[in-house]
mmCIF file of C-alpha atoms in Angstrom:
data_model
loop_
_atom_site.group_PDB
_atom_site.id
_atom_site.type_symbol
_atom_site.label_atom_id
_atom_site.label_comp_id
_atom_site.label_asym_id
_atom_site.label_seq_id
_atom_site.Cartn_x
_atom_site.Cartn_y
_atom_site.Cartn_z
ATOM 1 C CA MET A 1 -0.046 -0.019 -0.067
ATOM 2 C CA GLU A 2 1.397 3.335 -0.973
ATOM 3 C CA THR A 3 1.800 5.970 1.721
ATOM 4 C CA VAL A 4 1.464 9.610 0.777
ATOM 5 C CA SER A 5 3.317 12.261 3.092
ATOM 6 C CA PRO A 6 1.204 15.049 4.253
ATOM 7 C CA LEU A 7 1.678 18.299 2.659
ATOM 8 C CA LYS A 8 3.664 20.772 4.531
ATOM 9 C CA PRO A 9 1.945 24.089 5.166
ATOM 10 C CA ALA A 10 2.792 26.955 2.754
ATOM 11 C CA GLU A 11 5.364 29.245 4.112
ATOM 12 C CA PRO A 12 4.049 32.634 4.610
ATOM 13 C CA ARG A 13 4.965 35.080 1.821
ATOM 14 C CA THR A 14 6.963 38.144 2.747
ATOM 15 C CA ARG A 15 4.888 41.343 3.240
ATOM 16 C CA LYS A 16 5.821 44.921 2.639
ATOM 17 C CA LEU A 17 4.177 47.502 4.563
ATOM 18 C CA SER A 18 4.475 51.204 3.712
ATOM 19 C CA ILE A 19 4.426 53.459 6.986
ATOM 20 C CA HIS A 20 4.436 57.002 7.122
ATOM 21 C CA VAL A 21 5.630 58.848 10.307
ATOM 22 C CA VAL A 22 4.918 62.354 11.132
ATOM 23 C CA THR A 23 6.300 64.601 14.066
ATOM 24 C CA TRP A 24 5.313 68.150 14.606
ATOM 25 C CA ASN A 25 5.421 70.523 17.494
ATOM 26 C CA VAL A 26 2.332 72.402 16.702
ATOM 27 C CA ALA A 27 2.948 75.308 19.397
ATOM 28 C CA SER A 28 -0.772 75.065 20.592
ATOM 29 C CA ALA A 29 -2.120 75.801 17.152
ATOM 30 C CA ALA A 30 -5.331 74.421 15.759
ATOM 31 C CA PRO A 31 -4.984 72.290 12.435
ATOM 32 C CA PRO A 32 -4.773 73.980 9.178
ATOM 33 C CA LEU A 33 -7.364 73.547 6.544
ATOM 34 C CA ASP A 34 -5.172 71.307 4.350
ATOM 35 C CA LEU A 35 -2.561 68.802 5.359
ATOM 36 C CA ASP A 36 -2.568 66.665 2.228
ATOM 37 C CA HIS A 37 1.094 67.372 1.505
ATOM 38 C CA LEU A 38 2.086 66.456 5.083
ATOM 39 C CA LEU A 39 0.010 63.158 4.737
ATOM 40 C CA GLN A 40 1.474 62.610 1.144
ATOM 41 C CA LEU A 41 -1.996 62.471 -0.237
ATOM 42 C CA ASP A 42 -1.041 64.578 -3.070
ATOM 43 C CA LYS A 43 1.157 61.942 -4.406
ATOM 44 C CA GLN A 44 -0.060 59.324 -6.785
ATOM 45 C CA ASN A 45 0.331 55.519 -6.264
ATOM 46 C CA LEU A 46 1.700 56.080 -2.690
ATOM 47 C CA ASN A 47 -0.185 52.968 -1.280
ATOM 48 C CA LEU A 48 0.542 53.598 2.317
ATOM 49 C CA ASP A 49 -0.514 50.955 4.729
ATOM 50 C CA MET A 50 -0.027 52.727 8.095
ATOM 51 C CA TYR A 51 0.082 56.307 9.543
ATOM 52 C CA VAL A 52 1.966 56.985 12.882
ATOM 53 C CA ILE A 53 1.514 60.653 13.942
ATOM 54 C CA GLY A 54 2.971 62.248 16.816
ATOM 55 C CA LEU A 55 2.551 65.833 17.983
ATOM 56 C CA GLN A 56 3.924 68.193 20.755
ATOM 57 C CA GLU A 57 2.828 71.079 22.357
ATOM 58 C CA MET A 58 -1.044 70.656 21.558
ATOM 59 C CA SER A 59 -3.140 73.115 23.412
ATOM 60 C CA CYS A 60 -3.448 71.856 27.044
ATOM 61 C CA GLY A 61 -4.944 74.627 29.148
ATOM 62 C CA ILE A 62 -7.714 73.718 31.494
ATOM 63 C CA MET A 63 -10.510 74.298 29.261
ATOM 64 C CA SER A 64 -8.968 72.563 26.397
ATOM 65 C CA LEU A 65 -8.220 69.458 28.345
ATOM 66 C CA LEU A 66 -11.633 69.375 29.743
ATOM 67 C CA SER A 67 -13.050 69.591 26.432
ATOM 68 C CA ASP A 68 -10.654 66.974 24.931
ATOM 69 C CA THR A 69 -11.733 64.700 27.486
ATOM 70 C CA ALA A 70 -15.268 65.036 26.772
ATOM 71 C CA PHE A 71 -14.991 65.082 23.040
ATOM 72 C CA GLU A 72 -12.339 64.106 20.509
ATOM 73 C CA ASP A 73 -9.479 66.843 20.372
ATOM 74 C CA PRO A 74 -9.348 68.876 17.214
ATOM 75 C CA TRP A 75 -6.247 67.227 15.880
ATOM 76 C CA SER A 76 -7.380 63.684 16.128
ATOM 77 C CA SER A 77 -10.759 64.484 14.742
ATOM 78 C CA PHE A 78 -9.143 66.188 11.685
ATOM 79 C CA PHE A 79 -6.823 63.217 10.917
ATOM 80 C CA MET A 80 -9.858 60.746 11.320
ATOM 81 C CA ASP A 81 -12.070 62.955 9.012
ATOM 82 C CA VAL A 82 -9.281 62.934 6.412
ATOM 83 C CA LEU A 83 -8.000 59.279 6.635
ATOM 84 C CA SER A 84 -11.271 57.425 7.203
ATOM 85 C CA PRO A 85 -12.752 57.928 3.775
ATOM 86 C CA LEU A 86 -9.444 56.389 2.463
ATOM 87 C CA GLY A 87 -9.903 53.254 4.310
ATOM 88 C CA PHE A 88 -7.786 53.952 7.370
ATOM 89 C CA VAL A 89 -8.941 53.090 10.811
ATOM 90 C CA LYS A 90 -7.637 54.610 14.055
ATOM 91 C CA VAL A 91 -5.904 51.659 15.780
ATOM 92 C CA SER A 92 -4.835 53.297 18.921
ATOM 93 C CA SER A 93 -3.977 56.664 20.437
ATOM 94 C CA VAL A 94 -2.505 58.028 23.664
ATOM 95 C CA ARG A 95 -2.118 61.527 25.157
ATOM 96 C CA MET A 96 -0.360 63.234 27.918
ATOM 97 C CA GLN A 97 -0.937 66.936 28.286
ATOM 98 C CA GLY A 98 0.608 68.337 25.042
ATOM 99 C CA LEU A 99 1.809 65.100 23.526
ATOM 100 C CA LEU A 100 -0.436 63.017 21.163
ATOM 101 C CA LEU A 101 0.121 59.797 19.418
ATOM 102 C CA LEU A 102 -1.887 58.320 16.968
ATOM 103 C CA ILE A 103 -1.737 55.112 14.698
ATOM 104 C CA PHE A 104 -3.835 54.583 11.735
ATOM 105 C CA ALA A 105 -3.918 51.311 9.484
ATOM 106 C CA LYS A 106 -5.600 50.043 6.379
ATOM 107 C CA CYS A 107 -8.578 47.676 7.236
ATOM 108 C CA GLN A 108 -7.011 44.473 5.933
ATOM 109 C CA HIS A 109 -4.185 44.695 8.549
ATOM 110 C CA LEU A 110 -6.412 45.293 11.618
ATOM 111 C CA PRO A 111 -6.587 41.493 12.543
ATOM 112 C CA PHE A 112 -2.996 41.130 12.445
ATOM 113 C CA ILE A 113 -2.340 44.167 15.028
ATOM 114 C CA GLN A 114 -2.575 43.544 18.517
ATOM 115 C CA ILE A 115 -2.218 46.468 20.936
ATOM 116 C CA LEU A 116 -0.298 45.538 23.953
ATOM 117 C CA SER A 117 0.080 48.799 25.890
ATOM 118 C CA ALA A 118 -0.403 52.349 25.561
ATOM 119 C CA LYS A 119 1.331 54.498 28.414
ATOM 120 C CA SER A 120 2.912 57.870 29.217
ATOM 121 C CA THR A 121 6.189 58.690 30.931
ATOM 122 C CA PRO A 122 6.257 62.188 32.315
ATOM 123 C CA THR A 123 9.704 63.709 32.909
ATOM 124 C CA GLY A 124 9.033 67.272 33.735
ATOM 125 C CA PHE A 125 9.307 68.648 37.541
ATOM 126 C CA PHE A 126 11.092 65.462 38.538
ATOM 127 C CA GLY A 127 8.750 63.047 36.811
ATOM 128 C CA TYR A 128 5.547 64.425 38.216
ATOM 129 C CA TRP A 129 4.492 66.799 35.264
ATOM 130 C CA GLY A 130 3.722 65.781 31.725
ATOM 131 C CA ASN A 131 4.741 68.808 29.775
ATOM 132 C CA LYS A 132 7.832 66.669 28.831
ATOM 133 C CA GLY A 133 8.486 63.125 28.643
ATOM 134 C CA GLY A 134 7.338 60.386 26.237
ATOM 135 C CA ILE A 135 4.208 58.398 25.320
ATOM 136 C CA ASN A 136 4.564 54.870 23.807
ATOM 137 C CA ILE A 137 2.267 52.461 22.073
ATOM 138 C CA CYS A 138 3.393 48.771 22.170
ATOM 139 C CA LEU A 139 1.850 46.618 19.580
ATOM 140 C CA LYS A 140 2.416 43.197 17.734
ATOM 141 C CA LEU A 141 2.381 43.390 14.145
ATOM 142 C CA TYR A 142 1.963 40.305 12.074
ATOM 143 C CA GLY A 143 3.483 38.638 15.217
ATOM 144 C CA TYR A 144 6.473 41.060 15.767
ATOM 145 C CA TYR A 145 6.847 43.247 18.746
ATOM 146 C CA VAL A 146 6.819 46.918 17.786
ATOM 147 C CA SER A 147 7.297 50.057 20.288
ATOM 148 C CA ILE A 148 6.270 53.521 18.942
ATOM 149 C CA ILE A 149 7.483 56.451 21.046
ATOM 150 C CA ASN A 150 6.682 60.128 20.623
ATOM 151 C CA CYS A 151 8.857 62.434 22.900
ATOM 152 C CA HIS A 152 9.347 65.966 23.969
ATOM 153 C CA LEU A 153 12.811 66.416 25.651
ATOM 154 C CA PRO A 154 14.091 69.542 27.586
ATOM 155 C CA PRO A 155 14.929 72.661 25.576
ATOM 156 C CA HIS A 156 17.943 74.912 25.342
ATOM 157 C CA LEU A 157 21.576 74.515 24.072
ATOM 158 C CA ALA A 158 23.065 73.869 27.555
ATOM 159 C CA ASN A 159 20.555 70.934 28.610
ATOM 160 C CA ASN A 160 22.158 68.424 26.499
ATOM 161 C CA ASP A 161 23.128 66.126 29.344
ATOM 162 C CA GLN A 162 19.572 66.439 30.765
ATOM 163 C CA ARG A 163 18.096 65.511 27.387
ATOM 164 C CA LEU A 164 20.378 62.417 27.169
ATOM 165 C CA GLU A 165 19.162 61.576 30.814
ATOM 166 C CA HIS A 166 15.556 61.901 29.756
ATOM 167 C CA PHE A 167 15.958 59.783 26.768
ATOM 168 C CA ASP A 168 17.331 56.813 28.968
ATOM 169 C CA TRP A 169 14.633 57.478 31.658
ATOM 170 C CA ILE A 170 11.801 57.194 29.038
ATOM 171 C CA LEU A 171 13.390 53.922 27.921
ATOM 172 C CA GLU A 172 13.742 52.544 31.279
ATOM 173 C CA LYS A 173 10.232 53.127 32.122
ATOM 174 C CA GLN A 174 9.013 51.104 29.453
ATOM 175 C CA SER A 175 7.795 48.131 31.529
ATOM 176 C CA PHE A 176 4.835 45.806 30.129
ATOM 177 C CA GLU A 177 2.020 44.131 31.898
ATOM 178 C CA GLY A 178 2.141 40.458 31.206
ATOM 179 C CA PRO A 179 4.841 37.886 31.403
ATOM 180 C CA ASP A 180 4.877 37.319 27.690
ATOM 181 C CA ILE A 181 5.875 40.627 26.639
ATOM 182 C CA PRO A 182 9.692 41.238 26.350
ATOM 183 C CA ASN A 183 11.714 44.101 27.504
ATOM 184 C CA ILE A 184 11.549 47.058 24.968
ATOM 185 C CA LEU A 185 15.219 46.597 23.992
ATOM 186 C CA ASP A 186 14.015 42.882 22.819
ATOM 187 C CA HIS A 187 11.329 44.401 20.707
ATOM 188 C CA ASP A 188 11.709 43.647 16.936
ATOM 189 C CA LEU A 189 11.287 47.445 16.112
ATOM 190 C CA ILE A 190 11.345 50.642 18.001
ATOM 191 C CA VAL A 191 10.465 53.810 16.170
ATOM 192 C CA TRP A 192 11.346 56.854 18.401
ATOM 193 C CA PHE A 193 10.692 60.445 17.308
ATOM 194 C CA GLY A 194 9.362 63.689 18.427
ATOM 195 C CA ASP A 195 10.722 67.370 19.536
ATOM 196 C CA MET A 196 14.182 65.977 20.929
ATOM 197 C CA ASN A 197 15.269 69.580 21.162
ATOM 198 C CA PHE A 198 18.973 68.780 20.332
ATOM 199 C CA ARG A 199 21.065 71.893 19.140
ATOM 200 C CA ILE A 200 24.076 72.740 17.179
ATOM 201 C CA GLU A 201 27.041 73.411 19.410
ATOM 202 C CA ASP A 202 30.006 75.824 18.874
ATOM 203 C CA PHE A 203 29.060 77.591 15.673
ATOM 204 C CA GLY A 204 27.654 81.214 16.012
ATOM 205 C CA LEU A 205 24.270 82.379 14.926
ATOM 206 C CA HIS A 206 25.655 84.102 11.704
ATOM 207 C CA PHE A 207 27.659 80.942 10.659
ATOM 208 C CA VAL A 208 24.634 78.593 11.068
ATOM 209 C CA GLN A 209 22.319 81.115 9.066
ATOM 210 C CA GLU A 210 24.954 81.259 6.215
ATOM 211 C CA ALA A 211 25.399 77.394 6.128
ATOM 212 C CA VAL A 212 21.558 77.064 6.017
ATOM 213 C CA LYS A 213 21.180 79.713 3.511
ATOM 214 C CA SER A 214 23.647 78.059 1.218
ATOM 215 C CA GLN A 215 22.483 74.374 1.965
ATOM 216 C CA CYS A 216 25.857 73.530 3.327
ATOM 217 C CA TYR A 217 24.175 71.443 5.964
ATOM 218 C CA SER A 218 27.277 68.937 6.224
ATOM 219 C CA ASP A 219 29.129 71.814 7.860
ATOM 220 C CA LEU A 220 26.629 71.762 10.535
ATOM 221 C CA TRP A 221 26.201 67.755 11.131
ATOM 222 C CA GLU A 222 29.570 67.442 12.978
ATOM 223 C CA LYS A 223 28.218 69.899 15.791
ATOM 224 C CA ASP A 224 24.527 68.507 16.065
ATOM 225 C CA GLN A 225 24.341 67.205 19.505
ATOM 226 C CA LEU A 226 22.367 64.282 18.708
ATOM 227 C CA SER A 227 24.921 63.194 16.029
ATOM 228 C CA ILE A 228 27.567 63.561 18.659
ATOM 229 C CA ALA A 229 25.770 61.576 21.117
ATOM 230 C CA LYS A 230 25.320 58.710 18.633
ATOM 231 C CA ARG A 231 28.951 58.649 18.279
ATOM 232 C CA CYS A 232 29.602 58.245 21.831
ATOM 233 C CA ASP A 233 26.666 56.712 23.579
ATOM 234 C CA THR A 234 26.352 52.809 23.297
ATOM 235 C CA LEU A 235 22.697 52.663 23.204
ATOM 236 C CA LEU A 236 22.063 55.821 20.985
ATOM 237 C CA ARG A 237 24.291 54.315 18.455
ATOM 238 C CA GLU A 238 22.170 51.455 17.656
ATOM 239 C CA PHE A 239 19.307 53.886 16.565
ATOM 240 C CA GLN A 240 19.424 54.812 12.967
ATOM 241 C CA GLU A 241 18.499 57.889 11.175
ATOM 242 C CA GLY A 242 18.145 59.110 7.687
ATOM 243 C CA PRO A 243 20.498 61.871 6.361
ATOM 244 C CA LEU A 244 19.693 65.557 7.457
ATOM 245 C CA LEU A 245 19.307 66.964 3.751
ATOM 246 C CA PHE A 246 16.533 69.324 4.793
ATOM 247 C CA PRO A 247 16.761 72.838 6.552
ATOM 248 C CA PRO A 248 16.727 72.914 10.367
ATOM 249 C CA THR A 249 13.260 72.794 11.535
ATOM 250 C CA TYR A 250 13.452 75.294 14.478
ATOM 251 C CA LYS A 251 13.110 78.142 15.264
ATOM 252 C CA PHE A 252 10.819 80.008 13.034
ATOM 253 C CA ASP A 253 8.632 83.267 13.343
ATOM 254 C CA LYS A 254 4.935 81.865 13.305
ATOM 255 C CA ASN A 255 3.191 82.495 10.007
ATOM 256 C CA SER A 256 6.345 82.678 8.074
ATOM 257 C CA ASN A 257 9.411 80.994 6.791
ATOM 258 C CA ASN A 258 11.835 83.281 8.624
ATOM 259 C CA TYR A 259 14.213 81.955 11.460
ATOM 260 C CA ASP A 260 13.656 83.594 14.812
ATOM 261 C CA THR A 261 13.780 87.477 14.543
ATOM 262 C CA SER A 262 12.859 87.962 18.123
ATOM 263 C CA GLU A 263 15.204 89.370 20.695
ATOM 264 C CA LYS A 264 16.377 85.901 21.635
ATOM 265 C CA LYS A 265 17.402 84.941 17.932
ATOM 266 C CA ARG A 266 17.663 81.261 18.578
ATOM 267 C CA LYS A 267 20.222 79.566 16.395
ATOM 268 C CA PRO A 268 18.364 77.198 13.964
ATOM 269 C CA ALA A 269 18.501 73.460 14.836
ATOM 270 C CA TRP A 270 17.231 70.088 13.820
ATOM 271 C CA THR A 271 15.369 69.603 16.801
ATOM 272 C CA ASP A 272 12.469 67.434 15.453
ATOM 273 C CA ARG A 273 13.722 63.917 14.605
ATOM 274 C CA ILE A 274 12.827 60.423 13.632
ATOM 275 C CA LEU A 275 15.009 57.444 14.935
ATOM 276 C CA TRP A 276 14.509 53.683 14.666
ATOM 277 C CA ARG A 277 16.183 50.726 15.933
ATOM 278 C CA LEU A 278 15.847 47.054 14.584
ATOM 279 C CA LYS A 279 16.578 44.184 17.060
ATOM 280 C CA ARG A 280 19.589 42.230 16.125
ATOM 281 C CA GLN A 281 20.196 38.519 16.173
ATOM 282 C CA PRO A 282 22.191 37.144 19.383
ATOM 283 C CA HIS A 283 25.681 35.901 18.325
ATOM 284 C CA THR A 284 28.223 33.766 20.226
ATOM 285 C CA ASP A 285 31.315 34.639 18.128
ATOM 286 C CA SER A 286 32.547 38.116 19.334
ATOM 287 C CA SER A 287 34.792 38.057 16.041
ATOM 288 C CA THR A 288 31.688 38.503 13.639
ATOM 289 C CA PRO A 289 29.418 41.420 13.519
ATOM 290 C CA ARG A 290 25.709 41.043 14.498
ATOM 291 C CA ARG A 291 23.495 40.753 11.535
ATOM 292 C CA LEU A 292 19.921 41.817 11.291
ATOM 293 C CA ALA A 293 17.268 39.182 11.433
ATOM 294 C CA PRO A 294 16.602 38.113 7.970
ATOM 295 C CA HIS A 295 12.694 38.125 8.383
ATOM 296 C CA LEU A 296 12.433 41.660 9.358
ATOM 297 C CA SER A 297 13.894 44.804 7.581
ATOM 298 C CA LEU A 298 13.268 48.498 7.551
ATOM 299 C CA SER A 299 14.318 50.854 4.633
ATOM 300 C CA LEU A 300 13.803 54.570 4.731
ATOM 301 C CA ARG A 301 12.205 55.766 1.550
ATOM 302 C CA SER A 302 12.121 59.530 2.416
ATOM 303 C CA TYR A 303 12.904 62.004 5.229
ATOM 304 C CA ASN A 304 11.994 65.425 4.901
ATOM 305 C CA SER A 305 10.731 68.586 6.472
ATOM 306 C CA HIS A 306 7.679 70.550 5.095
ATOM 307 C CA MET A 307 8.416 74.345 4.970
ATOM 308 C CA MET A 308 4.993 75.210 3.639
ATOM 309 C CA TYR A 309 3.251 74.974 7.101
ATOM 310 C CA THR A 310 3.694 77.950 9.126
ATOM 311 C CA ILE A 311 1.318 77.761 12.047
ATOM 312 C CA SER A 312 4.050 76.877 14.437
ATOM 313 C CA ASP A 313 7.650 77.882 15.371
ATOM 314 C CA HIS A 314 8.607 74.395 14.111
ATOM 315 C CA LYS A 315 8.276 72.650 10.841
ATOM 316 C CA PRO A 316 6.826 69.176 10.708
ATOM 317 C CA VAL A 317 9.263 66.344 9.750
ATOM 318 C CA THR A 318 8.037 63.082 8.127
ATOM 319 C CA GLY A 319 9.671 59.569 7.423
ATOM 320 C CA THR A 320 8.269 57.237 5.014
ATOM 321 C CA PHE A 321 9.420 53.507 5.560
ATOM 322 C CA ASP A 322 9.099 50.224 3.883
ATOM 323 C CA LEU A 323 8.638 47.520 6.476
ATOM 324 C CA GLU A 324 9.473 43.998 4.906
ATOM 325 C CA LEU A 325 8.561 41.047 7.103
ATOM 326 C CA LYS A 326 7.693 37.435 6.779
ATOM 327 C CA PRO A 327 4.494 37.232 9.117
ATOM 328 C CA LEU A 328 4.637 35.097 12.172
ATOM 329 C CA VAL A 329 0.875 35.264 12.075
ATOM 330 C CA SER A 330 -0.710 34.902 8.833
ATOM 331 C CA VAL A 331 -4.149 33.663 9.656
ATOM 332 C CA PRO A 332 -6.789 35.783 11.670
ATOM 333 C CA LEU A 333 -7.850 34.628 15.029
ATOM 334 C CA ILE A 334 -11.493 34.877 14.067
ATOM 335 C CA SER A 335 -13.150 34.252 10.644
ATOM 336 C CA LEU A 336 -16.582 35.787 10.223
ATOM 337 C CA MET A 337 -19.087 36.478 7.811
ATOM 338 C CA PRO A 338 -22.899 37.197 7.556
ATOM 339 C CA GLU A 339 -25.229 34.297 7.284
ATOM 340 C CA GLY A 340 -27.497 34.334 4.449
ATOM 341 C CA LEU A 341 -28.900 37.471 2.820
ATOM 342 C CA TRP A 342 -29.160 40.485 5.294
ATOM 343 C CA THR A 343 -31.899 42.984 5.013
ATOM 344 C CA MET A 344 -33.305 45.826 7.073
ATOM 345 C CA GLU A 345 -36.336 43.945 8.267
ATOM 346 C CA ASN A 346 -35.205 40.462 8.800
ATOM 347 C CA ALA A 347 -33.069 38.991 11.811
ATOM 348 C CA MET A 348 -29.345 39.062 10.908
ATOM 349 C CA LEU A 349 -27.270 36.151 11.581
ATOM 350 C CA ILE A 350 -23.469 35.859 11.829
ATOM 351 C CA ASN A 351 -21.259 32.730 11.231
ATOM 352 C CA TYR A 352 -17.778 32.930 12.810
ATOM 353 C CA SER A 353 -15.026 30.510 13.793
ATOM 354 C CA LEU A 354 -12.158 30.906 15.965
ATOM 355 C CA THR A 355 -8.720 29.330 16.100
ATOM 356 C CA PRO A 356 -8.077 26.857 19.227
ATOM 357 C CA ASP A 357 -5.775 29.101 21.106
ATOM 358 C CA PHE A 358 -7.988 32.153 20.945
ATOM 359 C CA PRO A 359 -8.679 33.646 24.526
ATOM 360 C CA SER A 360 -12.526 34.192 24.074
ATOM 361 C CA SER A 361 -14.302 36.373 26.740
ATOM 362 C CA PRO A 362 -18.066 37.111 27.461
ATOM 363 C CA TRP A 363 -17.004 40.781 26.996
ATOM 364 C CA ASP A 364 -16.064 40.361 23.387
ATOM 365 C CA TRP A 365 -18.234 41.997 20.851
ATOM 366 C CA ILE A 366 -18.962 42.142 17.255
ATOM 367 C CA GLY A 367 -19.672 45.326 15.503
ATOM 368 C CA LEU A 368 -21.323 46.413 12.152
ATOM 369 C CA TYR A 369 -19.433 49.323 10.518
ATOM 370 C CA LYS A 370 -20.034 51.143 7.174
ATOM 371 C CA VAL A 371 -17.322 50.963 4.739
ATOM 372 C CA TYR A 372 -16.248 54.422 3.540
ATOM 373 C CA ILE A 373 -15.297 54.566 -0.188
ATOM 374 C CA ASP A 374 -14.321 57.396 -2.572
ATOM 375 C CA ILE A 375 -17.010 57.279 -5.146
ATOM 376 C CA SER A 376 -14.839 59.481 -7.400
ATOM 377 C CA ASP A 377 -12.591 56.441 -7.809
ATOM 378 C CA ILE A 378 -15.209 53.574 -7.393
ATOM 379 C CA PRO A 379 -18.276 53.707 -9.469
ATOM 380 C CA GLU A 380 -20.099 51.683 -6.646
ATOM 381 C CA THR A 381 -22.727 53.880 -4.813
ATOM 382 C CA GLU A 382 -24.559 51.590 -2.538
ATOM 383 C CA ASP A 383 -23.357 51.278 1.046
ATOM 384 C CA GLN A 384 -21.198 48.534 2.094
ATOM 385 C CA PHE A 385 -20.471 47.230 5.529
ATOM 386 C CA LEU A 386 -17.954 45.325 7.550
ATOM 387 C CA LEU A 387 -18.281 42.881 10.492
ATOM 388 C CA CYS A 388 -15.470 43.342 12.868
ATOM 389 C CA TYR A 389 -14.785 41.027 16.098
ATOM 390 C CA TYR A 390 -13.308 43.108 18.843
ATOM 391 C CA SER A 391 -11.345 41.055 21.670
ATOM 392 C CA ASN A 392 -11.584 42.502 25.152
ATOM 393 C CA SER A 393 -8.637 40.269 26.426
ATOM 394 C CA LEU A 394 -6.490 41.227 23.396
ATOM 395 C CA ARG A 395 -7.865 44.780 23.297
ATOM 396 C CA SER A 396 -7.878 44.657 19.469
ATOM 397 C CA VAL A 397 -9.777 43.751 16.441
ATOM 398 C CA VAL A 398 -9.075 40.241 15.586
ATOM 399 C CA GLY A 399 -11.283 39.397 12.837
ATOM 400 C CA ILE A 400 -12.905 41.342 9.738
ATOM 401 C CA SER A 401 -15.477 40.169 7.301
ATOM 402 C CA SER A 402 -15.264 40.778 3.698
ATOM 403 C CA PRO A 403 -17.486 43.832 2.565
ATOM 404 C CA PHE A 404 -20.981 42.922 1.931
ATOM 405 C CA LYS A 405 -24.484 44.987 1.483
ATOM 406 C CA ILE A 406 -27.570 45.135 3.449
ATOM 407 C CA GLN A 407 -30.540 45.200 1.052
ATOM 408 C CA PRO A 408 -33.606 47.262 1.922
ATOM 409 C CA GLN A 409 -36.709 45.146 1.717
ATOM 410 C CA ALA A 410 -37.828 47.463 -1.188
ATOM 411 C CA PHE A 411 -35.042 45.838 -3.298
ATOM 412 C CA LEU A 412 -36.416 42.380 -2.956
ATOM 413 C CA GLU A 413 -38.999 40.612 -5.134
ATOM 414 C CA GLU A 414 -40.179 37.097 -5.644
ATOM 415 C CA ASP A 415 -38.939 35.386 -8.843
ATOM 416 C CA PRO A 416 -41.334 32.949 -10.774
ATOM 417 C CA LEU A 417 -40.320 29.913 -8.529
ATOM 418 C CA GLY A 418 -41.487 31.995 -5.581
ATOM 419 C CA GLU A 419 -37.993 32.358 -4.059
ATOM 420 C CA VAL A 420 -36.887 35.712 -2.713
ATOM 421 C CA GLN A 421 -33.939 37.271 -4.880
ATOM 422 C CA PRO A 422 -31.844 40.262 -4.466
ATOM 423 C CA GLN A 423 -32.105 42.799 -7.244
ATOM 424 C CA ILE A 424 -28.590 43.653 -8.542
#
């Protein structure tokens, strides 16, 4: 009798996710009318999968905080209004006074994004005040641990040592609930950005201004405090950054592109930065360099400032990344779909199945959501809907149905055989 060996499950294919990171000290300003350039919506065929948006110095007066507690803050509402019609969903957010961190993702990625933690680390007034510090969202993305940190470090040229201390302090305070979450330095990817407030040493105001005017940025790199610290600090050395090929992003007169003309005349500086760190494979042979894990890589597509925005004394900075990974999780924990034909007047049934290791809870729920589509691109005009399964234990959406329609009863009629058929 011939035996047939069982087929091996297919290896998950490599995925490439495009991630757009935004950092901006908005100096208490309200959102402008148009942020298409900042969000790269004016570029064709960009095909972004995720947005990571971090703001600093949002308005945080008593009345603003009370209003934002009762309602969505104006910046979050703005980004949701712009990105929702494009198929993005707000995955998570965290706020600490003037700091705000938002993560948006395309619907198809939601079952593979698990939010593990969202926390704040104040460093102002000996760690009791949140005007400075960091906020962090820790998640699992297709099975990989990813930490995203938005920070606002101490200002002024002379406070460089304090900035480095706060950088270390924010990192040390990133402890996570649950025995299965590794230390942040063991996460597969850390994306760290914000108003880091590092300045340019030694050179005088006139020299810096002339170097910026003539775009001789390389003359200033050697005296950039963050670049100096990365050469000396063992931990900072593991963080990467793109080349600073754009003008310093601080300090500007508001509503202009002129550097500070006030009495203080602050030297221009690259205060607003985006860094990242990939986990490296352990090695036993000290003679060979550590190599990046072959199943996860991050490449920087663009790193720019956006001079057209003048509402703040800072210019926003963006980084667009391509994250290539081999999914460790390739099947949703929950599969669900509507049972039969859904109409507005009949009972609606849902068929769903779950994986054997799924931690179900009586507090789980299934929601029905309208799919937002851009009718200028898609001729379909009838409303479409999605079913989403939310896991209370995992604090994440773990299953999404395919889009479907709910038929009004008026659109149904009997065929000659007496069966009810939808009218397409």
